[in-house]
């Protein structure tokens, strides 16, 4: 590593951590203004998120879908697109998984699980790929089209879950037919956390290798830097854009499959939990780096996991953790302005 | 039977459209101002929920719902100002900040609004525009939210102001070409920040319409995503305040159609009706965009147009 590279690496770690610390001070002032001891609040957040095997389990289960939906933002970002439609791909991927799981119900569980994952990824890839194709071939802005596609996906989802695909036995909460206990995803070996976390980590590592260590990834980043330069160099820009969007959509669709096959056992309104939007923020804080997504998602998952602890011990509303997340996101996003501006990370060459 | 039979459906849709469109109208006008200046604020959902909570709490404390409406606008102004200031920093992405603001606004509203879930605040009075009719259904249907009327006046006023006032022209110039605005000596970030804050004010007022008129209470599930839809609405309206009014009526009517049809026994396709405006918006974008040309009427500096 040259001195410049070391400086940049230090900057990429120090700035977000400093921003997080600043956010914690701000939130601490907010809590103190409400006559709570900030140190006690932070101690409880730590205990609720990371102090015991049980809290780690809670944290990691929340992080799993966020890792995958963050990839749905970070991969299109490599080709310069700003996709915010992960929620729609997640919802439809979950629906596809539930349908496949029910209709293949009797087959060998591993085959059913593979089919569910493949179906969910295909649906998610098609959904986000559609937004990418509209952008590339018709010039339709992908941010808006993916947001609109999310509303359409949720409407289609509700229509099918409350109509054609509804399990007549689900009275209060319309759901699809259960996929069956035998077909549920198991736990990671040695952990009380389902395989969804494994999928997320593997997907992130694979995408890191693809983006940072292969010629395809290099081509993706050229397209992201300048579509014109990429065309002049003879790169297949359309194919690369579709590939990046398709891979991102596949990740979000897989998140839907994980929620169905490891948590709910069926597709219902619980899938529409805002994981798609959470993933956008995680991708931005990770600065669209696939490997950085994992620790950021674990941190965010931990903060949300600690809500129950704050409620039980200090009688604070469960929205406390939302406030902390909101403050942290705003400060970290604002810290983006400091990159490249601080002398200590720029050693004179 | 004094009933009005099948006429009940169009009447219910009209009444529902007027009742449900008010929050849509205010968030879309707010987003329209912001986008005209060249920024996009995806955080109006958070501002809407915060406005609903602040409006309700202040109305409960003071007993005057109009003070609540202004307080809601003030809270929205503050959050919008924050979005505007953060986005004025170099290289900060307005879309990501908007989503952060959505989280922060809803979080703050749920946190601070916890004590106000139970008590009853005083509501906004309705304007009896149906007093001429002998049918009680017509009278209830045409008891109109005063904010709806204010919103209509505002839509007309904003449309005029964008064309004919110095402020309107400066906002549009900043939104269409920041280079031109800088050359004329205007401070681009300041104009955009102010436009975002004003947009936040309107979105906050829209929130108070939810909590102080219809549905008329403060709960955590009060908003059904009206703030998020603001962005789609403004594109649908092609950045024109008066068309924002029609679009809000249409979106409100689409939301009212399902329950109205259900009341006479037709229940299928409810959700698909709700999605119709989004399909139409997407269809318009596909039909009018091309790789060389963006949407007609879109501010040139908008990040979503590049």
XYZ file of C-alpha atoms in Angstrom:
655
model
C 0.000 0.000 0.000
C 1.239 3.461 -0.810
C 0.894 6.276 1.662
C -2.001 7.690 -0.321
C -3.863 4.383 -0.229
C -3.247 4.061 3.489
C -4.598 7.562 3.975
C -7.723 6.795 1.957
C -8.297 3.557 3.857
C -7.911 5.307 7.205
C -10.309 8.000 6.029
C -12.915 5.395 5.023
C -12.848 3.953 8.541
C -12.261 7.027 10.690
C -14.853 9.335 9.104
C -17.911 7.068 9.515
C -16.849 6.120 13.035
C -16.378 9.790 13.964
C -19.763 10.602 12.406
C -21.377 7.799 14.382
C -19.793 9.154 17.566
C -21.112 12.630 16.771
C -24.581 11.164 16.188
C -24.367 9.368 19.541
C -23.529 12.652 21.262
C -26.526 14.343 19.574
C -28.864 11.523 20.485
C -27.412 11.524 24.010
C -28.334 15.206 24.348
C -31.840 14.397 23.101
C -32.193 11.619 25.665
C -30.735 13.787 28.421
C -33.263 16.514 27.605
C -35.943 13.934 28.403
C -34.398 13.238 31.832
C -32.847 9.908 30.949
C -29.223 9.057 31.538
C -27.638 8.681 28.062
C -24.928 6.335 29.359
C -27.550 4.025 30.770
C -29.437 4.108 27.457
C -26.307 3.214 25.500
C -25.430 0.454 27.953
C -28.886 -1.019 27.437
C -28.629 -0.720 23.651
C -25.352 -2.616 23.838
C -26.918 -5.279 26.046
C -29.957 -5.579 23.790
C -27.863 -5.818 20.651
C -24.571 -7.566 21.319
C -24.096 -8.660 24.933
C -25.545 -12.180 24.913
C -26.009 -15.070 22.512
C -29.721 -14.308 22.469
C -29.255 -10.646 21.604
C -26.693 -11.500 18.893
C -29.234 -13.887 17.418
C -31.916 -11.184 17.412
C -29.456 -8.728 15.827
C -28.278 -11.065 13.085
C -31.794 -12.175 12.142
C -32.663 -8.513 11.570
C -29.444 -7.867 9.669
C -29.934 -10.738 7.172
C -32.619 -9.181 4.921
C -30.966 -5.753 5.209
C -27.671 -7.101 3.824
C -29.478 -8.453 0.774
C -31.629 -5.368 0.111
C -28.550 -3.141 0.488
C -26.938 -5.097 -2.355
C -29.954 -4.169 -4.474
C -28.760 -0.557 -4.171
C -24.991 -1.083 -4.179
C -24.800 -3.201 -7.358
C -26.782 -0.861 -9.646
C -24.726 1.948 -8.089
C -21.600 0.398 -9.667
C -22.998 1.266 -13.106
C -24.107 4.681 -11.860
C -27.785 3.913 -11.249
C -29.727 4.881 -8.137
C -32.269 2.088 -7.563
C -34.680 2.466 -4.681
C -37.053 -0.351 -5.586
C -35.666 -3.142 -3.401
C -38.893 -3.316 -1.407
C -40.872 -4.305 -4.512
C -38.373 -6.989 -5.536
C -38.360 -8.346 -1.968
C -42.151 -8.541 -1.790
C -42.571 -10.251 -5.164
C -39.596 -12.561 -4.516
C -41.199 -13.619 -1.239
C -44.501 -14.246 -3.005
C -42.816 -16.348 -5.680
C -41.009 -18.354 -2.997
C -44.239 -18.975 -1.092
C -46.050 -20.161 -4.226
C -43.190 -22.442 -5.298
C -42.815 -23.784 -1.752
C -46.494 -24.655 -1.559
C -46.808 -26.308 -4.959
C -43.597 -28.325 -4.653
C -44.439 -29.052 -1.016
C -43.971 -32.829 -1.202
C -40.552 -32.910 -2.893
C -37.227 -33.258 -1.099
C -36.774 -30.202 1.177
C -33.405 -29.247 -0.284
C -34.837 -29.256 -3.806
C -37.808 -27.171 -2.661
C -35.522 -24.667 -0.950
C -33.310 -24.374 -4.036
C -36.361 -23.914 -6.248
C -37.748 -21.248 -3.904
C -34.438 -19.376 -3.881
C -34.056 -19.625 -7.665
C -37.649 -18.496 -8.288
C -37.408 -15.572 -5.879
C -34.092 -14.441 -7.368
C -35.450 -14.701 -10.905
C -38.519 -12.611 -10.050
C -36.454 -9.992 -8.196
C -33.914 -9.850 -11.030
C -36.673 -9.375 -13.603
C -38.309 -6.602 -11.538
C -35.183 -4.507 -11.017
C -33.885 -5.499 -14.460
C -37.060 -3.959 -15.887
C -36.211 -0.624 -14.253
C -32.655 -0.929 -15.612
C -33.904 -1.742 -19.112
C -36.337 1.174 -19.077
C -33.434 3.398 -18.133
C -31.049 2.098 -20.735
C -33.376 1.713 -23.704
C -36.007 4.394 -23.029
C -34.194 6.897 -20.816
C -36.775 6.543 -18.017
C -35.216 7.605 -14.734
C -34.545 4.458 -12.715
C -35.038 6.067 -9.293
C -38.606 7.054 -10.083
C -39.500 3.960 -12.081
C -38.217 1.645 -9.354
C -40.231 3.585 -6.748
C -43.367 3.326 -8.912
C -42.656 -0.355 -9.548
C -42.540 -0.854 -5.771
C -46.078 0.481 -5.361
C -47.228 -1.668 -8.254
C -45.499 -4.723 -6.756
C -47.164 -4.162 -3.381
C -50.574 -3.757 -5.048
C -50.116 -6.957 -7.068
C -48.917 -8.717 -3.923
C -51.943 -7.618 -1.877
C -54.302 -8.445 -4.730
C -52.990 -11.998 -5.035
C -52.563 -12.662 -1.321
C -56.100 -11.492 -0.536
C -57.589 -13.114 -3.634
C -56.364 -15.931 -5.819
C -53.580 -17.200 -3.564
C -55.242 -16.735 -0.194
C -55.227 -19.606 2.249
C -58.899 -19.881 3.328
C -57.667 -20.792 6.823
C -55.952 -17.385 7.284
C -58.802 -15.321 8.687
C -57.453 -12.207 10.373
C -54.288 -11.851 8.369
C -54.658 -12.909 4.743
C -51.723 -15.170 3.833
C -50.762 -17.615 1.145
C -50.752 -21.361 1.779
C -47.936 -22.284 4.201
C -44.836 -23.788 2.597
C -44.750 -26.504 5.245
C -42.516 -26.964 8.266
C -40.231 -29.426 6.426
C -39.323 -26.850 3.782
C -38.306 -24.087 6.197
C -34.674 -22.949 6.034
C -32.546 -24.395 8.804
C -30.032 -22.705 11.089
C -26.418 -22.034 10.278
C -24.219 -24.730 11.813
C -23.369 -23.838 15.406
C -25.567 -20.720 15.462
C -29.179 -20.008 16.308
C -29.459 -17.876 13.185
C -31.140 -19.012 9.974
C -29.362 -19.474 6.663
C -30.506 -16.082 5.405
C -27.504 -14.499 7.109
C -25.229 -16.994 5.357
C -26.807 -16.179 1.996
C -26.276 -12.468 2.623
C -22.623 -12.788 3.609
C -21.844 -15.169 0.734
C -23.624 -12.865 -1.731
C -21.661 -9.851 -0.448
C -18.294 -11.622 -0.668
C -19.105 -12.893 -4.159
C -20.106 -9.415 -5.281
C -16.969 -7.929 -3.760
C -14.866 -10.378 -5.768
C -16.907 -9.656 -8.902
C -16.746 -5.882 -8.590
C -13.224 -5.397 -7.270
C -11.275 -8.354 -8.622
C -12.606 -9.292 -12.076
C -12.582 -7.655 -15.503
C -16.392 -7.741 -15.559
C -16.405 -5.713 -12.358
C -13.885 -3.314 -13.850
C -16.161 -2.921 -16.874
C -19.130 -2.242 -14.578
C -17.201 0.526 -12.848
C -16.169 2.042 -16.175
C -19.858 2.200 -17.164
C -20.575 3.825 -13.800
C -17.782 6.360 -14.276
C -18.717 7.336 -17.808
C -21.151 5.574 -20.116
C -19.592 7.382 -23.085
C -16.096 6.180 -22.271
C -17.447 2.654 -21.877
C -19.123 2.779 -25.296
C -15.966 4.161 -26.891
C -13.997 1.302 -25.360
C -16.435 -1.122 -27.011
C -17.998 -2.403 -23.796
C -21.519 -3.909 -23.999
C -23.056 -1.146 -21.872
C -26.643 -2.421 -22.073
C -25.678 -5.912 -20.996
C -23.588 -4.627 -18.099
C -26.379 -2.343 -16.881
C -28.886 -5.204 -17.026
C -26.438 -7.546 -15.272
C -25.839 -5.137 -12.387
C -29.568 -4.453 -11.966
C -30.444 -8.120 -12.327
C -27.912 -9.179 -9.670
C -29.168 -6.476 -7.302
C -32.770 -7.497 -7.879
C -31.847 -11.141 -7.337
C -30.386 -10.210 -3.946
C -33.576 -8.384 -2.921
C -35.744 -11.248 -4.204
C -33.625 -13.656 -2.159
C -34.279 -11.466 0.900
C -38.001 -12.028 0.318
C -37.433 -15.779 0.044
C -35.464 -15.739 3.307
C -38.236 -13.878 5.116
C -40.821 -16.375 3.824
C -38.809 -19.569 4.175
C -37.027 -18.823 7.442
C -39.305 -16.456 9.375
C -42.986 -16.368 8.387
C -43.505 -19.693 6.576
C -45.987 -17.976 4.274
C -46.299 -14.710 2.339
C -48.385 -12.031 4.034
C -48.302 -8.313 4.846
C -45.442 -8.850 7.332
C -43.130 -8.942 4.306
C -43.798 -5.231 3.687
C -41.668 -4.152 6.634
C -39.487 -1.481 5.053
C -36.381 -3.661 4.615
C -36.082 -2.308 1.086
C -35.811 1.272 2.357
C -33.479 0.296 5.213
C -31.206 -1.300 2.629
C -30.892 2.002 0.742
C -29.471 3.757 3.792
C -27.139 0.868 4.596
C -25.783 0.885 1.052
C -25.107 4.614 1.261
C -23.381 4.370 4.626
C -21.308 1.471 3.275
C -20.498 3.810 0.366
C -21.750 1.121 -2.054
C -18.922 -1.269 -1.082
C -20.306 -4.853 -0.913
C -18.003 -5.920 1.942
C -18.768 -2.869 4.076
C -22.487 -3.655 3.880
C -22.186 -6.580 6.309
C -20.861 -4.691 9.374
C -23.167 -1.714 8.742
C -26.218 -3.975 8.481
C -25.220 -5.796 11.677
C -24.898 -2.475 13.504
C -28.312 -1.273 12.262
C -29.859 -4.659 13.050
C -28.406 -4.416 16.551
C -29.858 -0.971 17.167
C -33.318 -2.118 16.129
C -32.980 -5.308 18.155
C -32.368 -3.287 21.329
C -35.753 -1.515 21.162
C -37.462 -4.092 23.345
C -34.795 -3.797 26.050
C -35.165 0.005 26.225
C -38.918 -0.359 26.477
C -38.803 -2.918 29.283
C -36.079 -1.303 31.372
C -36.563 2.456 30.938
C -40.152 2.558 29.691
C -38.991 4.396 26.567
C -41.183 4.014 23.461
C -39.967 1.442 20.911
C -39.559 4.335 18.463
C -36.453 5.384 20.467
C -34.293 3.181 18.264
C -35.863 4.744 15.150
C -34.809 8.180 16.392
C -31.263 6.969 17.034
C -31.102 5.400 13.566
C -32.507 8.548 11.960
C -29.985 10.816 13.699
C -27.117 8.449 12.878
C -28.096 8.221 9.203
C -28.411 11.994 8.823
C -25.028 12.705 10.441
C -23.217 9.945 8.531
C -24.752 11.032 5.214
C -23.708 14.621 5.944
C -20.159 13.463 6.724
C -19.867 12.481 3.053
C -18.980 16.129 2.473
C -15.743 15.735 4.450
C -14.153 13.080 2.227
C -10.991 14.397 0.642
C -11.090 17.614 2.654
C -9.110 16.699 5.738
C -5.344 17.186 5.530
C -4.415 14.386 7.943
C -5.602 11.756 5.418
C -3.702 13.408 2.565
C -0.005 12.881 3.220
C 2.157 15.059 1.008
C 3.483 12.755 -1.728
C -86.453 4.678 1.468
C -84.720 7.996 1.128
C -81.604 6.239 -0.104
C -79.964 7.307 -3.326
C -79.130 3.766 -4.436
C -76.437 3.393 -7.072
C -75.837 7.118 -6.994
C -74.206 6.388 -3.676
C -71.099 5.081 -5.466
C -70.132 8.208 -7.441
C -71.145 10.327 -4.466
C -69.016 8.253 -2.107
C -66.108 8.434 -4.563
C -66.471 12.209 -4.846
C -66.728 12.644 -1.089
C -63.871 10.233 -0.538
C -61.776 11.948 -3.187
C -62.263 15.313 -1.477
C -61.647 13.850 1.972
C -58.626 11.703 1.092
C -57.021 14.087 -1.367
C -56.189 16.898 1.082
C -52.986 15.333 2.450
C -52.011 14.326 -1.104
C -52.628 17.891 -2.243
C -50.402 19.483 0.398
C -47.506 17.029 0.114
C -47.576 17.283 -3.680
C -47.589 21.095 -3.627
C -44.713 21.000 -1.137
C -42.753 18.539 -3.252
C -43.546 20.639 -6.330
C -41.893 23.731 -4.798
C -38.862 21.688 -3.745
C -38.462 20.008 -7.122
C -38.951 23.253 -9.028
C -35.816 24.482 -7.260
C -33.879 21.428 -8.458
C -33.897 19.162 -5.421
C -35.946 16.122 -4.545
C -37.121 15.421 -1.004
C -38.093 11.791 -0.443
C -38.516 12.481 3.267
C -41.953 14.083 3.066
C -43.414 10.910 4.575
C -41.493 11.601 7.792
C -42.538 15.259 7.719
C -46.172 14.291 7.143
C -46.230 11.984 10.162
C -44.399 14.553 12.293
C -46.898 17.228 11.192
C -49.804 14.974 12.102
C -48.392 14.414 15.574
C -47.415 18.034 16.270
C -50.740 19.344 14.941
C -52.681 16.963 17.136
C -50.590 17.596 20.246
C -50.720 21.391 19.917
C -54.440 21.374 19.190
C -54.927 19.262 22.321
C -52.774 21.563 24.444
C -54.189 24.874 23.205
C -57.705 23.798 22.250
C -57.396 25.635 18.938
C -56.982 23.373 15.896
C -55.699 26.232 13.707
C -52.768 26.776 16.088
C -52.149 23.058 15.630
C -52.122 23.441 11.845
C -49.520 26.206 12.060
C -47.413 24.290 14.560
C -47.501 21.285 12.212
C -46.326 23.532 9.392
C -43.568 24.884 11.640
C -42.342 21.388 12.493
C -42.385 20.540 8.797
C -40.460 23.731 8.033
C -37.778 22.761 10.563
C -37.360 19.253 9.138
C -37.382 20.576 5.573
C -34.749 23.137 6.558
C -32.603 20.339 7.920
C -32.911 18.408 4.635
C -32.075 21.557 2.698
C -29.018 22.407 4.786
C -27.597 18.876 4.762
C -28.081 18.641 0.994
C -26.292 21.971 0.525
C -23.075 20.291 1.665
C -20.965 19.145 -1.265
C -21.483 15.606 -2.603
C -24.377 14.745 -0.292
C -27.063 12.731 -2.094
C -30.531 14.265 -1.706
C -32.366 10.974 -2.220
C -30.481 9.164 0.546
C -30.908 12.128 2.919
C -34.639 12.059 2.130
C -34.907 8.434 3.165
C -32.935 9.196 6.338
C -35.343 12.049 7.054
C -38.302 9.708 6.534
C -36.908 7.473 9.267
C -36.028 10.353 11.586
C -39.402 12.104 11.159
C -41.506 9.004 11.809
C -39.226 8.008 14.687
C -39.473 11.431 16.364
C -43.246 11.544 15.814
C -43.811 8.101 17.341
C -41.422 8.886 20.200
C -42.790 12.303 21.132
C -46.388 11.428 20.208
C -46.724 8.480 22.582
C -48.620 10.493 25.261
C -51.113 11.830 22.705
C -52.514 8.529 21.459
C -55.341 8.564 24.025
C -56.564 12.163 24.566
C -59.057 13.849 22.248
C -57.912 17.053 20.560
C -60.304 19.592 19.074
C -60.839 18.988 15.363
C -61.040 21.355 12.424
C -64.662 22.313 11.628
C -66.000 21.225 8.238
C -67.400 23.667 5.701
C -71.051 22.734 4.995
C -71.023 23.013 1.212
C -73.906 20.519 0.949
C -76.380 22.526 3.051
C -78.602 23.122 0.016
C -79.505 19.436 -0.295
C -82.282 17.570 1.468
C -80.441 14.242 1.296
C -78.447 13.641 4.463
C -75.923 11.597 2.416
C -75.223 14.597 0.200
C -74.861 16.858 3.217
C -72.307 14.564 4.871
C -70.513 14.006 1.594
C -70.109 17.716 0.946
C -68.991 18.703 4.421
C -65.594 19.795 3.154
C -62.265 20.035 4.965
C -61.354 23.749 5.149
C -57.757 22.793 4.358
C -58.966 21.356 1.046
C -60.249 24.792 0.034
C -57.034 26.444 1.218
C -55.062 23.867 -0.749
C -57.014 24.641 -3.921
C -56.376 28.369 -3.472
C -52.720 27.602 -2.840
C -52.456 25.497 -6.003
C -53.895 28.367 -8.067
C -51.700 30.897 -6.267
C -48.513 28.883 -6.688
C -49.195 28.316 -10.373
C -49.538 32.074 -10.801
C -46.516 32.826 -8.614
C -44.223 30.482 -10.557
C -45.094 32.363 -13.737
C -45.451 35.939 -12.630
C -43.447 36.753 -9.523
C -39.745 37.355 -9.058
C -39.589 34.628 -6.392
C -41.246 32.124 -8.685
C -38.928 32.930 -11.562
C -35.822 32.746 -9.366
C -36.934 29.347 -8.019
C -37.489 28.033 -11.527
C -34.196 29.411 -12.810
C -32.274 27.820 -9.936
C -34.069 24.563 -10.740
C -33.434 24.697 -14.471
C -29.863 25.943 -14.626
C -27.764 26.631 -11.572
C -25.073 28.120 -13.845
C -27.489 30.752 -15.132
C -28.654 31.508 -11.592
C -25.082 31.895 -10.348
C -24.280 34.141 -13.271
C -27.240 36.326 -12.303
C -25.846 36.532 -8.768
C -28.339 34.337 -6.919
C -27.196 31.982 -4.199
C -28.303 28.581 -5.463
C -27.995 26.554 -2.214
C -29.883 29.213 -0.233
C -32.792 29.246 -2.695
C -32.989 25.462 -2.713
C -32.816 25.221 1.062
C -35.627 27.728 1.427
C -37.710 25.898 -1.200
C -37.203 22.600 0.645
C -38.168 24.211 3.960
C -41.331 25.714 2.432
C -42.128 22.312 0.922
C -41.702 20.863 4.402
C -44.113 23.457 5.804
C -46.821 22.370 3.356
C -46.183 18.674 4.004
C -46.508 19.342 7.752
C -49.862 21.062 7.161
C -50.905 18.042 5.093
C -50.082 15.860 8.094
C -52.243 17.984 10.384
C -55.119 17.429 7.965
C -54.775 13.704 8.680
C -54.837 14.056 12.448
C -57.178 17.047 12.794
C -59.773 16.336 10.111
C -59.784 12.879 8.582
C -59.258 10.209 9.963
C -59.035 12.697 12.830
C -56.915 11.072 15.524
C -53.265 10.424 16.258
C -52.062 6.838 15.926
C -48.857 5.319 14.626
C -50.611 3.837 11.612
C -52.158 7.157 10.597
C -50.344 7.689 7.313
C -50.687 5.107 4.592
C -47.665 6.344 2.682
C -49.140 9.554 1.260
C -45.815 11.324 1.790
C -43.863 8.742 -0.188
C -46.333 9.002 -3.045
C -45.801 12.745 -3.306
C -42.886 12.213 -5.654
C -44.954 10.068 -8.023
C -47.774 12.609 -7.856
C -45.582 15.518 -8.840
C -44.231 13.657 -11.860
C -47.778 12.668 -12.768
C -48.663 16.376 -12.563
C -45.605 17.339 -14.611
C -44.429 19.918 -12.035
C -47.536 22.098 -12.397
C -49.295 23.146 -9.153
C -52.800 23.176 -10.626
C -52.288 19.743 -12.138
C -51.063 18.658 -8.674
C -54.587 19.494 -7.509
C -56.192 17.280 -10.153
C -53.670 14.533 -9.514
C -54.389 14.667 -5.769
C -58.129 14.379 -6.478
C -57.455 11.428 -8.763
C -55.219 9.640 -6.239
C -57.753 10.360 -3.473
C -60.591 9.127 -5.676
C -58.699 5.947 -6.533
C -58.217 5.286 -2.810
C -61.934 5.928 -2.210
C -63.154 3.736 -5.068
C -62.310 0.439 -3.362
C -64.318 0.992 -0.155
C -67.177 2.557 -2.162
C -67.438 -0.491 -4.415
C -67.128 -2.790 -1.417
C -70.135 -1.109 0.202
C -72.332 -2.276 -2.666
C -70.817 -5.736 -2.778
C -68.087 -5.480 -5.422
C -64.798 -6.385 -3.779
C -62.416 -7.712 -6.458
C -59.635 -5.605 -7.896
C -59.502 -3.198 -4.964
C -55.729 -3.103 -4.754
C -55.290 -2.980 -8.488
C -57.444 0.160 -8.599
C -55.142 1.699 -5.997
C -52.155 0.977 -8.194
C -53.746 2.451 -11.309
C -52.230 5.951 -10.844
C -48.725 4.457 -10.603
C -49.213 2.364 -13.711
C -50.438 5.450 -15.564
C -47.489 7.534 -14.294
C -45.027 4.865 -15.394
C -46.819 4.568 -18.743
C -46.538 8.312 -19.311
C -42.830 8.219 -18.486
C -42.195 5.306 -20.852
C -44.175 6.953 -23.634
C -42.590 10.399 -23.397
C -38.968 9.668 -22.446
C -36.221 8.693 -24.813
C -32.502 8.239 -24.230
C -31.959 11.750 -25.608
C -34.916 13.567 -24.094
C -36.220 13.744 -20.561
C -39.767 14.432 -19.383
C -41.280 17.642 -20.692
C -41.655 20.204 -17.936
C -39.073 18.661 -15.634
C -36.660 21.070 -13.924
C -33.286 20.619 -15.608
C -31.208 20.462 -12.423
C -33.232 17.661 -10.826
C -30.916 14.766 -9.976
C -33.528 12.342 -11.269
C -33.219 13.800 -14.750
C -29.575 13.122 -15.268
